[in-house]
Each structure stands twice: as structure tokens, then as C-alpha cells.
Short mmCIF file of C-alpha atoms in Angstrom, two decimals:
data_model
loop_
_atom_site.label_atom_id
_atom_site.label_comp_id
_atom_site.label_asym_id
_atom_site.label_seq_id
_atom_site.Cartn_x
_atom_site.Cartn_y
_atom_site.Cartn_z
CA SER A 1 -6.23 9.96 -4.84
CA GLN A 2 -2.46 10.22 -4.15
CA GLN A 3 -1.42 12.11 -1.00
CA GLY A 4 1.51 13.98 -2.53
CA GLU A 5 4.72 13.72 -4.32
CA GLU A 6 7.80 11.80 -3.73
CA ASP A 7 11.13 13.02 -4.83
CA PRO A 8 13.13 11.86 -6.65
CA GLN A 9 11.05 9.54 -8.76
CA ALA A 10 14.07 7.39 -9.45
CA LEU A 11 17.42 7.18 -7.72
CA SER A 12 20.58 5.21 -8.72
CA ILE A 13 23.50 4.94 -6.40
CA GLN A 14 26.57 2.68 -5.76
CA GLU A 15 26.61 0.11 -2.99
CA GLY A 16 27.80 1.78 0.25
CA GLU A 17 26.38 5.18 -0.53
CA ASN A 18 23.45 6.72 1.30
CA ALA A 19 20.03 7.16 -0.27
CA THR A 20 17.64 9.92 0.61
CA MET A 21 13.98 9.97 -0.47
CA ASN A 22 11.55 12.78 0.25
CA CYS A 23 7.83 12.74 0.62
CA SER A 24 5.35 15.63 0.76
CA TYR A 25 1.75 15.32 1.83
CA LYS A 26 -1.34 17.54 1.71
CA THR A 27 -3.60 17.02 4.76
CA SER A 28 -3.19 16.73 8.53
CA ILE A 29 -1.99 13.42 9.69
CA ASN A 30 -1.62 11.27 12.86
CA ASN A 31 1.26 9.23 11.50
CA LEU A 32 3.38 8.64 8.42
CA GLN A 33 4.78 5.33 7.31
CA TRP A 34 7.36 4.13 4.78
CA TYR A 35 6.92 0.97 2.84
CA ARG A 36 9.15 -0.99 0.51
CA GLN A 37 7.97 -2.91 -2.56
CA ASN A 38 10.10 -5.32 -4.58
CA SER A 39 9.16 -5.49 -8.27
CA GLY A 40 5.77 -7.18 -8.69
CA ARG A 41 5.43 -8.00 -5.01
CA GLY A 42 3.42 -6.70 -2.03
CA LEU A 43 4.50 -3.94 0.26
CA VAL A 44 6.58 -4.46 3.38
CA HIS A 45 6.31 -2.02 6.25
CA LEU A 46 9.61 -0.27 7.19
CA ILE A 47 8.92 2.32 9.75
CA LEU A 48 6.12 4.44 11.30
CA ILE A 49 6.62 7.97 12.77
CA ARG A 50 3.83 9.71 14.60
CA SER A 51 2.94 13.35 14.07
CA ASN A 52 4.53 14.39 17.41
CA GLU A 53 7.80 12.80 16.59
CA ARG A 54 10.53 14.53 14.51
CA GLU A 55 12.97 11.65 13.93
CA LYS A 56 13.05 7.92 14.15
CA HIS A 57 15.69 5.26 13.54
CA SER A 58 15.52 1.60 12.72
CA GLY A 59 18.68 -0.16 11.80
CA ARG A 60 20.09 1.52 8.64
CA LEU A 61 16.89 3.57 8.26
CA ARG A 62 16.36 7.12 9.49
CA VAL A 63 13.06 8.88 9.01
CA THR A 64 12.31 12.51 9.68
CA LEU A 65 9.06 14.32 9.79
CA ASP A 66 8.35 18.04 9.53
CA THR A 67 4.61 18.65 10.05
CA SER A 68 4.97 22.33 9.47
CA LYS A 69 6.27 21.68 5.98
CA LYS A 70 4.09 18.58 5.58
CA SER A 71 7.14 16.56 4.52
CA SER A 72 9.16 13.54 5.45
CA SER A 73 12.46 11.98 4.42
CA LEU A 74 13.78 8.51 4.48
CA LEU A 75 17.54 7.92 4.63
CA ILE A 76 19.04 4.59 3.98
CA THR A 77 22.68 4.41 5.12
CA ALA A 78 25.34 2.12 3.72
CA SER A 79 23.05 0.89 0.95
CA ARG A 80 23.23 -2.69 -0.42
CA ALA A 81 22.20 -4.14 -3.69
CA ALA A 82 19.43 -5.85 -1.84
CA ASP A 83 17.96 -2.42 -1.05
CA THR A 84 16.98 -2.09 -4.72
CA ALA A 85 13.17 -1.64 -4.71
CA SER A 86 10.43 1.06 -4.71
CA TYR A 87 9.84 3.00 -1.54
CA PHE A 88 6.48 4.59 -0.70
CA CYS A 89 5.45 6.95 2.00
CA ALA A 90 1.94 6.65 3.26
CA THR A 91 -0.13 8.75 5.64
CA ASP A 92 -3.32 8.04 7.51
CA ASP A 93 -6.44 9.98 6.50
CA GLY A 94 -6.25 12.25 9.53
CA SER A 95 -9.35 10.80 11.26
CA GLY A 96 -7.30 8.32 13.28
CA ASN A 97 -10.20 5.89 12.84
CA THR A 98 -10.05 4.07 9.62
CA GLY A 99 -6.52 2.84 9.21
CA LYS A 100 -6.81 3.77 5.55
CA LEU A 101 -3.47 4.56 3.96
CA ILE A 102 -2.83 7.28 1.36
CA PHE A 103 0.30 6.59 -0.60
CA GLY A 104 2.69 8.75 -2.50
CA GLN A 105 3.86 7.81 -6.04
CA GLY A 106 7.00 6.20 -4.84
CA THR A 107 10.74 6.44 -5.43
CA THR A 108 12.50 3.71 -7.37
CA LEU A 109 15.87 3.04 -5.88
CA GLN A 110 18.59 1.12 -7.73
CA VAL A 111 21.70 0.15 -5.85
CA LYS A 112 24.53 -0.95 -8.09
CA PRO A 113 26.91 -3.48 -6.71
CA ASP B 1 2.85 -18.95 6.70
CA THR B 2 0.90 -16.56 8.86
CA GLY B 3 0.98 -13.53 6.65
CA VAL B 4 -1.68 -12.14 4.34
CA SER B 5 -2.28 -14.36 1.29
CA GLN B 6 -3.99 -13.59 -1.95
CA ASP B 7 -5.17 -15.82 -4.71
CA PRO B 8 -4.62 -16.03 -7.57
CA ARG B 9 -1.30 -14.20 -8.08
CA HIS B 10 -1.96 -13.59 -11.68
CA LYS B 11 -5.20 -13.40 -13.70
CA ILE B 12 -5.52 -12.85 -17.39
CA THR B 13 -9.06 -12.33 -18.60
CA LYS B 14 -10.95 -11.25 -21.66
CA ARG B 15 -12.76 -7.87 -21.62
CA GLY B 16 -16.29 -8.38 -20.47
CA GLN B 17 -15.60 -11.33 -18.22
CA ASN B 18 -16.11 -11.50 -14.48
CA VAL B 19 -13.22 -12.07 -12.10
CA THR B 20 -13.05 -12.75 -8.39
CA PHE B 21 -10.03 -12.47 -6.14
CA ARG B 22 -9.63 -13.79 -2.66
CA CYS B 23 -7.69 -12.44 0.37
CA ASP B 24 -6.99 -14.28 3.58
CA PRO B 25 -5.73 -11.73 6.20
CA ILE B 26 -3.71 -12.37 9.38
CA SER B 27 -6.19 -14.24 11.49
CA GLU B 28 -6.30 -11.93 14.46
CA HIS B 29 -6.62 -8.73 12.41
CA ASN B 30 -10.09 -7.34 12.36
CA ARG B 31 -9.49 -4.87 9.55
CA LEU B 32 -9.06 -5.75 5.95
CA TYR B 33 -8.31 -3.34 3.12
CA TRP B 34 -8.24 -3.52 -0.70
CA TYR B 35 -6.04 -1.30 -2.75
CA ARG B 36 -5.31 -0.94 -6.48
CA GLN B 37 -2.03 -0.18 -7.94
CA THR B 38 -1.23 0.68 -11.53
CA LEU B 39 2.22 0.65 -12.97
CA GLY B 40 4.49 3.33 -11.63
CA GLN B 41 2.00 4.59 -9.12
CA GLY B 42 1.42 4.05 -5.46
CA PRO B 43 -1.48 1.97 -4.18
CA GLU B 44 -4.95 3.61 -4.11
CA PHE B 45 -7.49 2.76 -1.44
CA LEU B 46 -10.61 0.93 -2.69
CA THR B 47 -12.49 -0.29 0.41
CA TYR B 48 -12.12 -1.68 3.88
CA PHE B 49 -13.92 -3.97 6.34
CA GLN B 50 -14.01 -4.05 10.05
CA ASN B 51 -14.93 -7.66 10.80
CA GLU B 52 -17.70 -8.38 8.30
CA ALA B 53 -18.88 -4.79 7.91
CA GLN B 54 -17.85 -2.84 4.90
CA LEU B 55 -17.22 0.65 6.34
CA GLU B 56 -15.98 2.69 3.49
CA LYS B 57 -15.81 2.50 -0.30
CA SER B 58 -13.69 4.80 -2.51
CA ARG B 59 -15.26 6.57 -5.52
CA LEU B 60 -12.80 4.47 -7.45
CA LEU B 61 -14.98 1.49 -6.74
CA SER B 62 -17.49 1.60 -9.54
CA ASP B 63 -20.71 -0.36 -9.56
CA ARG B 64 -18.95 -3.17 -11.33
CA PHE B 65 -16.84 -3.85 -8.26
CA SER B 66 -18.14 -5.58 -5.15
CA ALA B 67 -16.35 -6.77 -2.17
CA GLU B 68 -17.48 -9.06 0.69
CA ARG B 69 -16.15 -10.41 3.93
CA PRO B 70 -18.99 -12.69 4.91
CA LYS B 71 -17.68 -14.23 8.13
CA GLY B 72 -15.21 -11.45 9.09
CA SER B 73 -12.30 -13.65 7.97
CA PHE B 74 -11.39 -13.90 4.22
CA SER B 75 -12.53 -11.41 1.76
CA THR B 76 -13.38 -11.54 -2.01
CA LEU B 77 -13.29 -8.79 -4.57
CA GLU B 78 -15.34 -9.26 -7.72
CA ILE B 79 -15.08 -7.20 -10.82
CA GLN B 80 -17.92 -7.66 -13.30
CA ARG B 81 -17.73 -6.94 -17.04
CA THR B 82 -13.99 -6.23 -16.84
CA GLU B 83 -12.60 -3.40 -18.95
CA GLN B 84 -8.99 -2.78 -20.15
CA GLY B 85 -8.77 -0.10 -17.56
CA ASP B 86 -9.18 -2.51 -14.75
CA SER B 87 -5.73 -4.00 -15.47
CA ALA B 88 -3.75 -3.41 -12.30
CA MET B 89 -2.29 -5.04 -9.18
CA TYR B 90 -4.97 -5.62 -6.53
CA LEU B 91 -3.44 -5.58 -3.07
CA CYS B 92 -5.02 -6.77 0.12
CA ALA B 93 -3.85 -5.60 3.58
CA SER B 94 -4.82 -6.26 7.19
CA HIS B 95 -4.11 -4.69 10.45
CA GLU B 96 -5.23 -4.66 14.01
CA THR B 97 -7.37 -1.72 15.16
CA GLY B 98 -5.28 0.96 16.82
CA LYS B 99 -1.99 -0.29 15.24
CA GLY B 100 -0.66 1.79 12.38
CA GLU B 101 1.26 -0.87 10.55
CA ALA B 102 -0.48 -2.67 7.74
CA PHE B 103 0.49 -6.07 6.51
CA PHE B 104 0.16 -6.59 2.77
CA GLY B 105 -0.35 -9.68 0.61
CA GLN B 106 1.67 -10.33 -2.52
CA GLY B 107 -1.21 -9.04 -4.71
CA THR B 108 -3.14 -10.24 -7.62
CA ARG B 109 -2.01 -8.85 -10.98
CA LEU B 110 -5.03 -8.57 -13.29
CA THR B 111 -4.54 -8.22 -17.04
CA VAL B 112 -7.60 -7.56 -19.18
CA VAL B 113 -7.07 -8.30 -22.89
#
């Protein structure tokens, strides 16, 4: 079953603008991850944030986590046409044992050159 | 290429036929996962292995589905008597126990006609 919702479902911006995607989840977690998927391809890991962290950066990516609201956001700064893809958040199942991922429905990002 | 590889990339089959997919994980990863992804949705967990042991199966995995990882290396996913509802992308992922990040293959896209 899907973990929660991602918002927006689709986002279209101009190159150079920032893109923000939000994710909500339902259960207690140990960590939350963001993945990227180009059309028809596999998923690529972007960043992992642990439940005791509030913010994490990696290059042009900034992830926040609010465990009290069970929500996370992914910010991509200075977007490029090559950032066009679907972005998924994924949580662990809370057990810390299985490594199983529970995905949201994704946000489709289009960056126009 | 030392990533996760899946074969075939695409499979078109007639309803009622059996199909088998293969996944070769990253060699030092002891955990292997199968996910299913339908159009516009995030991946959904099907099953996972630790070495050769199948530790968990989702309720999504009906009796027509079977997965094996006989020597703790590659894995196969077989679907018997395929139905149109089985049409989806089947994704394989591997990771090392204790590490959150999963590495995904490019997926096998199944179309049942």
C-alpha cells in the first residue's frame, strides 16, 4: 500500500527556478528517502534523512523532515532541464529491520529550458 | 557495470502464459527486493530476500507469483497464468543490511495482451 501523498502531483517550472515537492506519510519511521525516476527507467537514490534529523543538504537538494507532522519536503534549487523526472519519497516500515521501502505516489517535475 | 541488472527490459506476453524475470543484484548486497509499479504510481513492495531466504511476501503477491534466490545471488520472479492486471513495471533493488539506500535496476516492463 502507498505510504501517503505527494504534493503536487505535477509541477512545471522554468529552468533556473526552484522546485519544491512535499510528501506526507502515515506511520512511524526510522528514515525517509527521496528517489528520482526518469521515464521508463529505474529509481536513483537522491538523499536519506533520519528521523532524528530535521534538514539535510546534498548539492542543489535540500530535504526537510517534520516527524510531528509526518511530512517531508524536497527542494531543488536552480533547476535544470535535466532535472525533469518523477520524484518519490519513500519511508522504511518502522521496524528498522527489513529495509523494505514504502513509496508515495510521486511528483512529476517538468523543467522547461 | 556493477549495478543492479534486470532481464528482460521488456516483455509482451499473451494472457495465460507464464513469464520469468531475472535480477542480478550488486554482488556484495545480501538483501534483494522486488517491487511492482503501475503507471502513475509509486513502486509497491512485493517480496524480499536476505541471502537465499525469502523473509517477507506482500499480500499483493498472489499464488500465481513465485520468487526465488537459490544461491543468494541472482533472483527470479515468475508469474504463472498471466492476467492483464499483471501489466506493470517490475523493479528489483538490492542493499546492504544496515544501510538505508537501495539500488534499483532498470526494471522489466511487462505487457499482458
